[in-house]
PDB file of C-alpha atoms in Angstrom:
ATOM      1  CA  MET A 126     -17.119  41.677  12.409  1.00  0.00           C
ATOM      2  CA  THR A 127     -17.124  38.503  10.327  1.00  0.00           C
ATOM      3  CA  GLY A 128     -13.924  36.446  10.359  1.00  0.00           C
ATOM      4  CA  THR A 129     -11.971  35.665   7.207  1.00  0.00           C
ATOM      5  CA  VAL A 130     -13.182  32.504   5.489  1.00  0.00           C
ATOM      6  CA  PRO A 131     -10.204  30.532   4.152  1.00  0.00           C
ATOM      7  CA  THR A 132     -10.051  29.259   0.608  1.00  0.00           C
ATOM      8  CA  PRO A 133     -10.685  25.516   0.090  1.00  0.00           C
ATOM      9  CA  THR A 134      -7.882  23.347   1.443  1.00  0.00           C
ATOM     10  CA  ARG A 135      -5.800  21.517  -1.139  1.00  0.00           C
ATOM     11  CA  TYR A 136      -3.362  18.703  -0.531  1.00  0.00           C
ATOM     12  CA  ARG A 137      -1.198  16.355  -2.563  1.00  0.00           C
ATOM     13  CA  ASP A 138      -2.049  12.665  -2.642  1.00  0.00           C
ATOM     14  CA  ARG A 139       1.383  11.083  -2.337  1.00  0.00           C
ATOM     15  CA  GLN A 140       0.301   7.782  -3.895  1.00  0.00           C
ATOM     16  CA  THR A 141      -1.112   9.342  -7.075  1.00  0.00           C
ATOM     17  CA  GLY A 142       0.752  12.666  -7.142  1.00  0.00           C
ATOM     18  CA  SER A 143      -2.475  14.557  -7.821  1.00  0.00           C
ATOM     19  CA  ILE A 144      -3.574  17.770  -6.108  1.00  0.00           C
ATOM     20  CA  VAL A 145      -6.912  17.259  -4.355  1.00  0.00           C
ATOM     21  CA  VAL A 146      -9.463  19.719  -2.971  1.00  0.00           C
ATOM     22  CA  GLU A 147     -10.436  18.506   0.477  1.00  0.00           C
ATOM     23  CA  HIS A 148     -14.130  17.913   1.160  1.00  0.00           C
ATOM     24  CA  VAL A 149     -14.678  17.973   4.911  1.00  0.00           C
ATOM     25  CA  PRO A 150     -17.771  16.450   6.571  1.00  0.00           C
ATOM     26  CA  GLY A 151     -19.739  19.321   8.104  1.00  0.00           C
ATOM     27  CA  GLN A 152     -17.657  21.923   6.262  1.00  0.00           C
ATOM     28  CA  SER A 153     -20.503  24.474   6.011  1.00  0.00           C
ATOM     29  CA  LEU A 154     -21.060  24.274   9.755  1.00  0.00           C
ATOM     30  CA  LEU A 155     -17.334  24.628  10.422  1.00  0.00           C
ATOM     31  CA  ARG A 156     -17.235  27.754   8.251  1.00  0.00           C
ATOM     32  CA  TRP A 157     -20.112  29.209  10.276  1.00  0.00           C
ATOM     33  CA  PHE A 158     -18.492  28.272  13.602  1.00  0.00           C
ATOM     34  CA  TYR A 159     -15.100  29.722  12.699  1.00  0.00           C
ATOM     35  CA  GLY A 160     -15.904  32.230   9.957  1.00  0.00           C
ATOM     36  CA  THR A 161     -18.496  34.354  11.778  1.00  0.00           C
ATOM     37  CA  ASN A 162     -18.631  35.931  15.219  1.00  0.00           C
ATOM     38  CA  THR A 163     -22.139  34.618  15.863  1.00  0.00           C
ATOM     39  CA  GLY A 164     -21.184  31.072  14.922  1.00  0.00           C
ATOM     40  CA  HIS A 165     -18.018  31.229  16.997  1.00  0.00           C
ATOM     41  CA  LEU A 166     -20.005  32.411  20.024  1.00  0.00           C
ATOM     42  CA  VAL A 167     -22.435  29.494  19.634  1.00  0.00           C
ATOM     43  CA  PHE A 168     -19.517  27.102  19.212  1.00  0.00           C
ATOM     44  CA  ARG A 169     -17.712  28.322  22.349  1.00  0.00           C
ATOM     45  CA  THR A 170     -20.920  28.322  24.394  1.00  0.00           C
ATOM     46  CA  VAL A 171     -22.248  24.893  23.426  1.00  0.00           C
ATOM     47  CA  PHE A 172     -20.133  22.774  21.115  1.00  0.00           C
ATOM     48  CA  ASN A 173     -16.659  23.392  22.520  1.00  0.00           C
ATOM     49  CA  ARG A 174     -17.485  21.630  25.779  1.00  0.00           C
ATOM     50  CA  PRO A 175     -16.339  18.193  26.957  1.00  0.00           C
ATOM     51  CA  LEU A 176     -19.932  17.307  27.828  1.00  0.00           C
ATOM     52  CA  PHE A 177     -21.099  17.931  24.254  1.00  0.00           C
ATOM     53  CA  SER A 178     -18.310  15.756  22.839  1.00  0.00           C
ATOM     54  CA  ARG A 179     -19.149  12.983  25.290  1.00  0.00           C
ATOM     55  CA  LEU A 180     -22.843  13.131  24.404  1.00  0.00           C
ATOM     56  CA  TYR A 181     -22.101  13.243  20.672  1.00  0.00           C
ATOM     57  CA  GLY A 182     -19.726  10.321  21.058  1.00  0.00           C
ATOM     58  CA  TRP A 183     -22.393   8.366  22.952  1.00  0.00           C
ATOM     59  CA  TRP A 184     -24.883   9.017  20.139  1.00  0.00           C
ATOM     60  CA  LYS A 185     -22.405   7.878  17.479  1.00  0.00           C
ATOM     61  CA  GLN A 186     -22.103   4.586  19.394  1.00  0.00           C
ATOM     62  CA  SER A 187     -25.858   3.946  19.259  1.00  0.00           C
ATOM     63  CA  THR A 188     -27.149   1.249  16.908  1.00  0.00           C
ATOM     64  CA  TRP A 189     -29.363   3.805  15.148  1.00  0.00           C
ATOM     65  CA  THR A 190     -26.286   5.328  13.521  1.00  0.00           C
ATOM     66  CA  ARG A 191     -25.525   2.129  11.560  1.00  0.00           C
ATOM     67  CA  ARG A 192     -27.615   3.599   8.726  1.00  0.00           C
ATOM     68  CA  GLN A 193     -25.060   6.415   8.357  1.00  0.00           C
ATOM     69  CA  ILE A 194     -22.198   4.061   7.481  1.00  0.00           C
ATOM     70  CA  ARG A 195     -22.907   3.213   3.854  1.00  0.00           C
ATOM     71  CA  PRO A 196     -23.712   6.795   2.717  1.00  0.00           C
ATOM     72  CA  PHE A 197     -20.473   7.914   4.410  1.00  0.00           C
ATOM     73  CA  VAL A 198     -18.479   5.182   2.648  1.00  0.00           C
ATOM     74  CA  GLU A 199     -19.967   6.070  -0.727  1.00  0.00           C
ATOM     75  CA  ARG A 200     -19.497   9.818  -0.348  1.00  0.00           C
ATOM     76  CA  TYR A 201     -15.833   9.576   0.667  1.00  0.00           C
ATOM     77  CA  HIS A 202     -14.897   6.564  -1.484  1.00  0.00           C
ATOM     78  CA  ILE A 203     -13.610   4.441   1.400  1.00  0.00           C
ATOM     79  CA  ASP A 204     -11.938   1.263   0.158  1.00  0.00           C
ATOM     80  CA  LEU A 205     -14.023  -1.619   1.495  1.00  0.00           C
ATOM     81  CA  ASP A 206     -11.499  -4.204   0.293  1.00  0.00           C
ATOM     82  CA  GLU A 207      -9.003  -3.162   2.970  1.00  0.00           C
ATOM     83  CA  ILE A 208     -11.247  -3.039   6.049  1.00  0.00           C
ATOM     84  CA  GLU A 209     -11.256  -5.976   8.453  1.00  0.00           C
ATOM     85  CA  TYR A 210     -14.964  -6.887   8.254  1.00  0.00           C
ATOM     86  CA  PRO A 211     -17.938  -6.339   5.897  1.00  0.00           C
ATOM     87  CA  LEU A 212     -20.108  -3.314   6.678  1.00  0.00           C
ATOM     88  CA  SER A 213     -22.818  -5.521   8.186  1.00  0.00           C
ATOM     89  CA  HIS A 214     -20.420  -6.369  11.035  1.00  0.00           C
ATOM     90  CA  TYR A 215     -20.313  -2.824  12.463  1.00  0.00           C
ATOM     91  CA  SER A 216     -22.932  -2.118  15.123  1.00  0.00           C
ATOM     92  CA  SER A 217     -22.728   1.705  15.026  1.00  0.00           C
ATOM     93  CA  PHE A 218     -21.086   4.525  13.126  1.00  0.00           C
ATOM     94  CA  ASN A 219     -18.358   4.822  15.751  1.00  0.00           C
ATOM     95  CA  ASP A 220     -17.757   1.069  15.556  1.00  0.00           C
ATOM     96  CA  PHE A 221     -17.019   1.556  11.849  1.00  0.00           C
ATOM     97  CA  PHE A 222     -15.061   4.758  12.478  1.00  0.00           C
ATOM     98  CA  ILE A 223     -12.524   2.941  14.689  1.00  0.00           C
ATOM     99  CA  ARG A 224     -12.322   0.023  12.247  1.00  0.00           C
ATOM    100  CA  ARG A 225      -9.186  -2.069  11.923  1.00  0.00           C
ATOM    101  CA  LEU A 226      -7.792  -2.986   8.525  1.00  0.00           C
ATOM    102  CA  LYS A 227      -6.877  -6.374   7.087  1.00  0.00           C
ATOM    103  CA  PRO A 228      -3.338  -7.622   7.815  1.00  0.00           C
ATOM    104  CA  GLY A 229      -0.967  -6.144   5.263  1.00  0.00           C
ATOM    105  CA  ALA A 230      -3.236  -3.237   4.308  1.00  0.00           C
ATOM    106  CA  ARG A 231      -0.723  -0.753   5.764  1.00  0.00           C
ATOM    107  CA  PRO A 232       2.724  -2.376   5.434  1.00  0.00           C
ATOM    108  CA  CYS A 233       5.726  -0.658   6.977  1.00  0.00           C
ATOM    109  CA  ASP A 234       8.432   0.702   4.697  1.00  0.00           C
ATOM    110  CA  PRO A 235      10.789  -2.288   4.248  1.00  0.00           C
ATOM    111  CA  ASP A 236      13.883  -0.218   5.074  1.00  0.00           C
ATOM    112  CA  PRO A 237      14.355  -0.395   8.876  1.00  0.00           C
ATOM    113  CA  GLU A 238      16.215   2.938   8.731  1.00  0.00           C
ATOM    114  CA  HIS A 239      13.033   4.697   7.575  1.00  0.00           C
ATOM    115  CA  LEU A 240      10.611   6.315   9.995  1.00  0.00           C
ATOM    116  CA  CYS A 241       7.070   5.061   9.370  1.00  0.00           C
ATOM    117  CA  CYS A 242       4.159   7.471   9.172  1.00  0.00           C
ATOM    118  CA  PRO A 243       2.192   6.879  12.398  1.00  0.00           C
ATOM    119  CA  ALA A 244      -1.287   7.388  10.914  1.00  0.00           C
ATOM    120  CA  ASP A 245      -3.262   7.945   7.718  1.00  0.00           C
ATOM    121  CA  GLY A 246      -3.498  11.674   7.161  1.00  0.00           C
ATOM    122  CA  LYS A 247      -2.200  14.904   5.732  1.00  0.00           C
ATOM    123  CA  VAL A 248       1.432  15.484   6.657  1.00  0.00           C
ATOM    124  CA  LEU A 249       3.500  18.591   7.295  1.00  0.00           C
ATOM    125  CA  VAL A 250       7.172  18.279   8.286  1.00  0.00           C
ATOM    126  CA  TYR A 251       9.552  20.770   9.900  1.00  0.00           C
ATOM    127  CA  PRO A 252      13.199  19.732   9.410  1.00  0.00           C
ATOM    128  CA  GLN A 253      14.568  22.221  11.907  1.00  0.00           C
ATOM    129  CA  VAL A 254      12.670  24.288  14.410  1.00  0.00           C
ATOM    130  CA  ALA A 255      13.728  27.901  13.979  1.00  0.00           C
ATOM    131  CA  ALA A 256      13.477  29.005  17.604  1.00  0.00           C
ATOM    132  CA  GLU A 257      14.390  27.235  20.815  1.00  0.00           C
ATOM    133  CA  ASP A 258      10.926  25.973  21.592  1.00  0.00           C
ATOM    134  CA  VAL A 259       8.600  27.193  18.816  1.00  0.00           C
ATOM    135  CA  LEU A 260       7.146  24.976  16.081  1.00  0.00           C
ATOM    136  CA  PRO A 261       5.463  26.773  13.146  1.00  0.00           C
ATOM    137  CA  VAL A 262       2.367  24.811  12.052  1.00  0.00           C
ATOM    138  CA  LYS A 263       0.545  26.746   9.318  1.00  0.00           C
ATOM    139  CA  SER A 264      -0.281  30.142  10.868  1.00  0.00           C
ATOM    140  CA  ASN A 265       0.186  28.734  14.361  1.00  0.00           C
ATOM    141  CA  GLN A 266       3.320  28.992  16.461  1.00  0.00           C
ATOM    142  CA  LEU A 267       3.429  25.832  18.577  1.00  0.00           C
ATOM    143  CA  SER A 268       5.483  26.021  21.722  1.00  0.00           C
ATOM    144  CA  ALA A 269       6.911  22.609  22.564  1.00  0.00           C
ATOM    145  CA  ARG A 270       6.800  23.582  26.225  1.00  0.00           C
ATOM    146  CA  GLU A 271       3.083  24.397  26.085  1.00  0.00           C
ATOM    147  CA  LEU A 272       2.299  21.477  23.800  1.00  0.00           C
ATOM    148  CA  LEU A 273       3.901  19.015  26.255  1.00  0.00           C
ATOM    149  CA  ALA A 274       2.543  20.910  29.279  1.00  0.00           C
ATOM    150  CA  GLU A 275       5.183  19.603  31.704  1.00  0.00           C
ATOM    151  CA  THR A 276       4.303  15.957  31.002  1.00  0.00           C
ATOM    152  CA  ILE A 277       7.855  15.392  29.725  1.00  0.00           C
ATOM    153  CA  ASP A 278      10.913  17.637  29.556  1.00  0.00           C
ATOM    154  CA  PRO A 279      10.778  19.725  26.333  1.00  0.00           C
ATOM    155  CA  THR A 280      14.479  20.654  26.491  1.00  0.00           C
ATOM    156  CA  PRO A 281      15.785  17.744  24.332  1.00  0.00           C
ATOM    157  CA  TYR A 282      13.474  18.833  21.484  1.00  0.00           C
ATOM    158  CA  HIS A 283      14.644  22.466  21.296  1.00  0.00           C
ATOM    159  CA  GLY A 284      16.051  23.058  17.820  1.00  0.00           C
ATOM    160  CA  GLY A 285      14.850  19.636  16.688  1.00  0.00           C
ATOM    161  CA  SER A 286      12.320  18.507  14.069  1.00  0.00           C
ATOM    162  CA  ALA A 287       8.562  17.941  13.970  1.00  0.00           C
ATOM    163  CA  LEU A 288       6.077  15.822  12.030  1.00  0.00           C
ATOM    164  CA  VAL A 289       2.351  16.692  12.059  1.00  0.00           C
ATOM    165  CA  VAL A 290      -0.289  14.273  10.723  1.00  0.00           C
ATOM    166  CA  ARG A 291      -3.839  15.644  10.456  1.00  0.00           C
ATOM    167  CA  LEU A 292      -6.563  13.007  10.217  1.00  0.00           C
ATOM    168  CA  ALA A 293      -9.880  13.784   8.537  1.00  0.00           C
ATOM    169  CA  PRO A 294     -13.059  11.988   9.678  1.00  0.00           C
ATOM    170  CA  TYR A 295     -12.969   9.681   6.641  1.00  0.00           C
ATOM    171  CA  ASP A 296      -9.404   8.467   7.361  1.00  0.00           C
ATOM    172  CA  TYR A 297      -8.436   5.241   9.114  1.00  0.00           C
ATOM    173  CA  HIS A 298      -8.315   6.370  12.753  1.00  0.00           C
ATOM    174  CA  ARG A 299      -5.899   4.009  14.461  1.00  0.00           C
ATOM    175  CA  PHE A 300      -2.381   5.269  15.086  1.00  0.00           C
ATOM    176  CA  HIS A 301       0.841   3.246  15.244  1.00  0.00           C
ATOM    177  CA  PHE A 302       4.447   3.329  16.413  1.00  0.00           C
ATOM    178  CA  PRO A 303       6.820   4.859  13.847  1.00  0.00           C
ATOM    179  CA  ALA A 304       9.952   2.995  15.000  1.00  0.00           C
ATOM    180  CA  ASP A 305      11.203   0.195  17.211  1.00  0.00           C
ATOM    181  CA  GLY A 306      12.079   1.122  20.768  1.00  0.00           C
ATOM    182  CA  GLN A 307      10.844   1.500  24.309  1.00  0.00           C
ATOM    183  CA  VAL A 308       7.684   3.462  25.090  1.00  0.00           C
ATOM    184  CA  GLY A 309       6.705   5.096  28.361  1.00  0.00           C
ATOM    185  CA  GLN A 310       3.382   5.622  30.104  1.00  0.00           C
ATOM    186  CA  THR A 311       0.786   7.916  28.538  1.00  0.00           C
ATOM    187  CA  GLN A 312       0.095  11.171  30.322  1.00  0.00           C
ATOM    188  CA  TRP A 313      -3.068  13.198  29.769  1.00  0.00           C
ATOM    189  CA  ILE A 314      -3.553  16.940  29.368  1.00  0.00           C
ATOM    190  CA  ASP A 315      -7.059  18.321  29.796  1.00  0.00           C
ATOM    191  CA  GLY A 316      -8.375  20.841  27.306  1.00  0.00           C
ATOM    192  CA  THR A 317     -11.171  21.847  24.962  1.00  0.00           C
ATOM    193  CA  TYR A 318     -12.361  20.354  21.652  1.00  0.00           C
ATOM    194  CA  HIS A 319     -11.708  22.660  18.701  1.00  0.00           C
ATOM    195  CA  SER A 320     -11.603  21.361  15.144  1.00  0.00           C
ATOM    196  CA  VAL A 321      -8.082  20.797  13.779  1.00  0.00           C
ATOM    197  CA  ASN A 322      -9.154  21.609  10.206  1.00  0.00           C
ATOM    198  CA  PRO A 323      -7.378  24.602   8.555  1.00  0.00           C
ATOM    199  CA  ILE A 324     -10.746  26.421   8.686  1.00  0.00           C
ATOM    200  CA  ALA A 325     -10.463  26.364  12.484  1.00  0.00           C
ATOM    201  CA  LEU A 326      -6.713  27.062  12.563  1.00  0.00           C
ATOM    202  CA  ALA A 327      -7.293  30.308  10.651  1.00  0.00           C
ATOM    203  CA  ARG A 328      -9.509  31.573  13.482  1.00  0.00           C
ATOM    204  CA  VAL A 329      -7.953  29.850  16.518  1.00  0.00           C
ATOM    205  CA  PRO A 330      -4.239  29.438  15.730  1.00  0.00           C
ATOM    206  CA  ASP A 331      -3.299  27.910  19.109  1.00  0.00           C
ATOM    207  CA  VAL A 332      -5.721  24.973  18.799  1.00  0.00           C
ATOM    208  CA  PHE A 333      -3.076  22.357  19.635  1.00  0.00           C
ATOM    209  CA  HIS A 334      -2.332  24.120  22.928  1.00  0.00           C
ATOM    210  CA  ARG A 335      -6.021  24.296  23.827  1.00  0.00           C
ATOM    211  CA  ASN A 336      -7.286  20.834  22.903  1.00  0.00           C
ATOM    212  CA  ARG A 337      -7.248  17.766  25.100  1.00  0.00           C
ATOM    213  CA  ARG A 338      -4.278  15.572  24.290  1.00  0.00           C
ATOM    214  CA  SER A 339      -2.146  12.643  25.381  1.00  0.00           C
ATOM    215  CA  VAL A 340       1.652  12.461  25.482  1.00  0.00           C
ATOM    216  CA  CYS A 341       4.264   9.738  25.816  1.00  0.00           C
ATOM    217  CA  GLU A 342       7.940   9.419  24.978  1.00  0.00           C
ATOM    218  CA  LEU A 343       9.651   6.783  22.815  1.00  0.00           C
ATOM    219  CA  THR A 344      13.306   5.897  23.130  1.00  0.00           C
ATOM    220  CA  THR A 345      14.515   4.441  19.831  1.00  0.00           C
ATOM    221  CA  PRO A 346      17.916   3.166  18.639  1.00  0.00           C
ATOM    222  CA  THR A 347      17.462   4.783  15.209  1.00  0.00           C
ATOM    223  CA  PHE A 348      15.938   8.215  15.931  1.00  0.00           C
ATOM    224  CA  GLY A 349      16.715   8.843  19.597  1.00  0.00           C
ATOM    225  CA  ARG A 350      13.932  10.184  21.770  1.00  0.00           C
ATOM    226  CA  ILE A 351      10.576  10.961  20.174  1.00  0.00           C
ATOM    227  CA  ALA A 352       7.742  12.834  21.886  1.00  0.00           C
ATOM    228  CA  TYR A 353       4.469  11.307  20.647  1.00  0.00           C
ATOM    229  CA  ILE A 354       1.405  13.539  21.061  1.00  0.00           C
ATOM    230  CA  GLU A 355      -2.203  12.793  20.127  1.00  0.00           C
ATOM    231  CA  VAL A 356      -4.412  15.877  19.909  1.00  0.00           C
ATOM    232  CA  GLY A 357      -8.179  15.481  20.279  1.00  0.00           C
ATOM    233  CA  ALA A 358     -10.659  17.570  18.300  1.00  0.00           C
ATOM    234  CA  ILE A 359     -14.320  18.498  18.043  1.00  0.00           C
ATOM    235  CA  ASN A 360     -16.586  15.486  18.715  1.00  0.00           C
ATOM    236  CA  VAL A 361     -13.625  13.242  19.606  1.00  0.00           C
ATOM    237  CA  ALA A 362     -15.231  11.517  22.563  1.00  0.00           C
ATOM    238  CA  SER A 363     -11.946   9.968  23.608  1.00  0.00           C
ATOM    239  CA  ILE A 364      -8.401   9.039  22.679  1.00  0.00           C
ATOM    240  CA  VAL A 365      -7.948   5.351  23.465  1.00  0.00           C
ATOM    241  CA  GLN A 366      -4.524   3.801  24.073  1.00  0.00           C
ATOM    242  CA  THR A 367      -4.249   0.083  23.277  1.00  0.00           C
ATOM    243  CA  TYR A 368      -0.518  -0.394  23.939  1.00  0.00           C
ATOM    244  CA  SER A 369       1.323  -1.276  27.151  1.00  0.00           C
ATOM    245  CA  PRO A 370       4.473   0.581  28.262  1.00  0.00           C
ATOM    246  CA  GLY A 371       7.677  -1.281  27.398  1.00  0.00           C
ATOM    247  CA  PRO A 372       9.101  -2.556  24.103  1.00  0.00           C
ATOM    248  CA  CYS A 373       7.322  -1.457  20.893  1.00  0.00           C
ATOM    249  CA  GLU A 374       7.752  -2.352  17.226  1.00  0.00           C
ATOM    250  CA  ARG A 375       7.414  -0.095  14.180  1.00  0.00           C
ATOM    251  CA  GLY A 376       3.932  -0.501  12.742  1.00  0.00           C
ATOM    252  CA  GLN A 377       2.469  -1.826  15.996  1.00  0.00           C
ATOM    253  CA  GLU A 378      -0.897  -0.297  16.916  1.00  0.00           C
ATOM    254  CA  LYS A 379      -0.658   2.315  19.677  1.00  0.00           C
ATOM    255  CA  GLY A 380      -4.295   3.366  19.970  1.00  0.00           C
ATOM    256  CA  PHE A 381      -7.206   5.042  18.208  1.00  0.00           C
ATOM    257  CA  PHE A 382      -9.319   8.182  18.089  1.00  0.00           C
ATOM    258  CA  GLN A 383     -13.072   7.906  18.550  1.00  0.00           C
ATOM    259  CA  PHE A 384     -15.350   9.857  16.188  1.00  0.00           C
ATOM    260  CA  GLY A 385     -13.999  13.146  14.803  1.00  0.00           C
ATOM    261  CA  GLY A 386     -10.947  14.551  13.090  1.00  0.00           C
ATOM    262  CA  SER A 387      -7.705  14.462  15.048  1.00  0.00           C
ATOM    263  CA  THR A 388      -3.944  15.045  14.876  1.00  0.00           C
ATOM    264  CA  VAL A 389      -0.704  13.230  15.728  1.00  0.00           C
ATOM    265  CA  VAL A 390       2.437  15.295  16.421  1.00  0.00           C
ATOM    266  CA  LEU A 391       5.928  13.781  16.712  1.00  0.00           C
ATOM    267  CA  LEU A 392       8.848  15.831  18.075  1.00  0.00           C
ATOM    268  CA  PHE A 393      12.478  14.810  17.438  1.00  0.00           C
ATOM    269  CA  GLU A 394      15.820  15.776  18.921  1.00  0.00           C
ATOM    270  CA  PRO A 395      18.188  17.934  16.812  1.00  0.00           C
ATOM    271  CA  GLY A 396      19.952  16.004  14.061  1.00  0.00           C
ATOM    272  CA  ALA A 397      17.876  12.843  14.553  1.00  0.00           C
ATOM    273  CA  ILE A 398      15.942  12.636  11.273  1.00  0.00           C
ATOM    274  CA  ALA A 399      16.167  13.721   7.632  1.00  0.00           C
ATOM    275  CA  PHE A 400      12.637  13.965   6.236  1.00  0.00           C
ATOM    276  CA  ASP A 401      11.963  12.861   2.649  1.00  0.00           C
ATOM    277  CA  SER A 402      12.697  15.636   0.168  1.00  0.00           C
ATOM    278  CA  ASP A 403       9.197  15.711  -1.370  1.00  0.00           C
ATOM    279  CA  LEU A 404       7.623  16.263   2.043  1.00  0.00           C
ATOM    280  CA  VAL A 405      10.146  18.987   2.886  1.00  0.00           C
ATOM    281  CA  ALA A 406       9.487  20.830  -0.392  1.00  0.00           C
ATOM    282  CA  ASP A 407       5.700  20.677  -0.105  1.00  0.00           C
ATOM    283  CA  SER A 408       5.680  21.607   3.584  1.00  0.00           C
ATOM    284  CA  ALA A 409       7.886  24.622   2.854  1.00  0.00           C
ATOM    285  CA  SER A 410       5.165  25.903   0.521  1.00  0.00           C
ATOM    286  CA  GLY A 411       2.371  25.069   3.005  1.00  0.00           C
ATOM    287  CA  LEU A 412       1.019  22.124   1.002  1.00  0.00           C
ATOM    288  CA  GLU A 413      -0.058  19.125   3.048  1.00  0.00           C
ATOM    289  CA  VAL A 414       0.620  15.641   1.647  1.00  0.00           C
ATOM    290  CA  HIS A 415      -1.697  12.697   2.287  1.00  0.00           C
ATOM    291  CA  VAL A 416       0.436   9.765   3.453  1.00  0.00           C
ATOM    292  CA  PRO A 417      -0.767   6.297   4.527  1.00  0.00           C
ATOM    293  CA  THR A 418       0.195   4.630   7.783  1.00  0.00           C
ATOM    294  CA  GLY A 419       3.515   2.793   7.548  1.00  0.00           C
ATOM    295  CA  ALA A 420       4.890   4.669   4.547  1.00  0.00           C
ATOM    296  CA  GLY A 421       8.419   5.986   4.967  1.00  0.00           C
ATOM    297  CA  VAL A 422       8.658   9.707   5.740  1.00  0.00           C
ATOM    298  CA  GLY A 423      12.308  10.105   6.701  1.00  0.00           C
ATOM    299  CA  THR A 424      15.603   8.411   7.514  1.00  0.00           C
ATOM    300  CA  ARG A 425      18.237   8.622  10.228  1.00  0.00           C
ATOM    301  CA  ALA A 426      20.100  11.907   9.763  1.00  0.00           C
TER     302      ALA A 426
END
């Protein structure tokens, strides 16, 4: 039986206010992988393997892939004025994919009481988790216990809040600290490499429990404890951490995803944060909102 093919994903661009239809690189292939039984069998047999992601990541780091950069930039209207170097500087597609931006391209919200968005991407917020340890993300029910997989104690986050940021392949792929505080050591959870696109979530709703991910915990004076989770995805050869455990500052780089779409999930203790009203309203109706790194997404409750 053929799976249900979801309608095109729409999101709100927070900077312009417009509703945008998302155009995903490789969307036709994703629909075959997740919308048909044959495609899903091929995906599970070949493409959903760590070895394939490593090999694909290795290829994207080869100098031959430099020729893919400019067509990608033109197709997805990437702003060249904000990237750190001219296109000629990047030695491979992955080198461009993990690009840094010019200083000031992603300023933090000036109000120190505001939580900064940790990455460029499409945001969903959950002001209060309905059950003790279940987080509803689209059609998926995310268990905090399974999501954290015993890396840190999930108990403080029962009945708390959650922020999910989904990065598309054309987004800036470095992620940052959302608040000042102290950060612990990263712990790794092995898993598979499903896409995190809504096309995949419709077929495999527990993607975030299955995929490889990394977890650490922040202790902040403004928002209490925050569980910071990076979720890998199809073709993400690795999640790279560039920080050192100890003090951290809001806006400071934490790490980056190699090639592919990915997701950042933040979990908060009960009563720690009040998300911005526009994000709450859109999330309640299932509409993602594209938010840039550093923009305010909530305040101390």
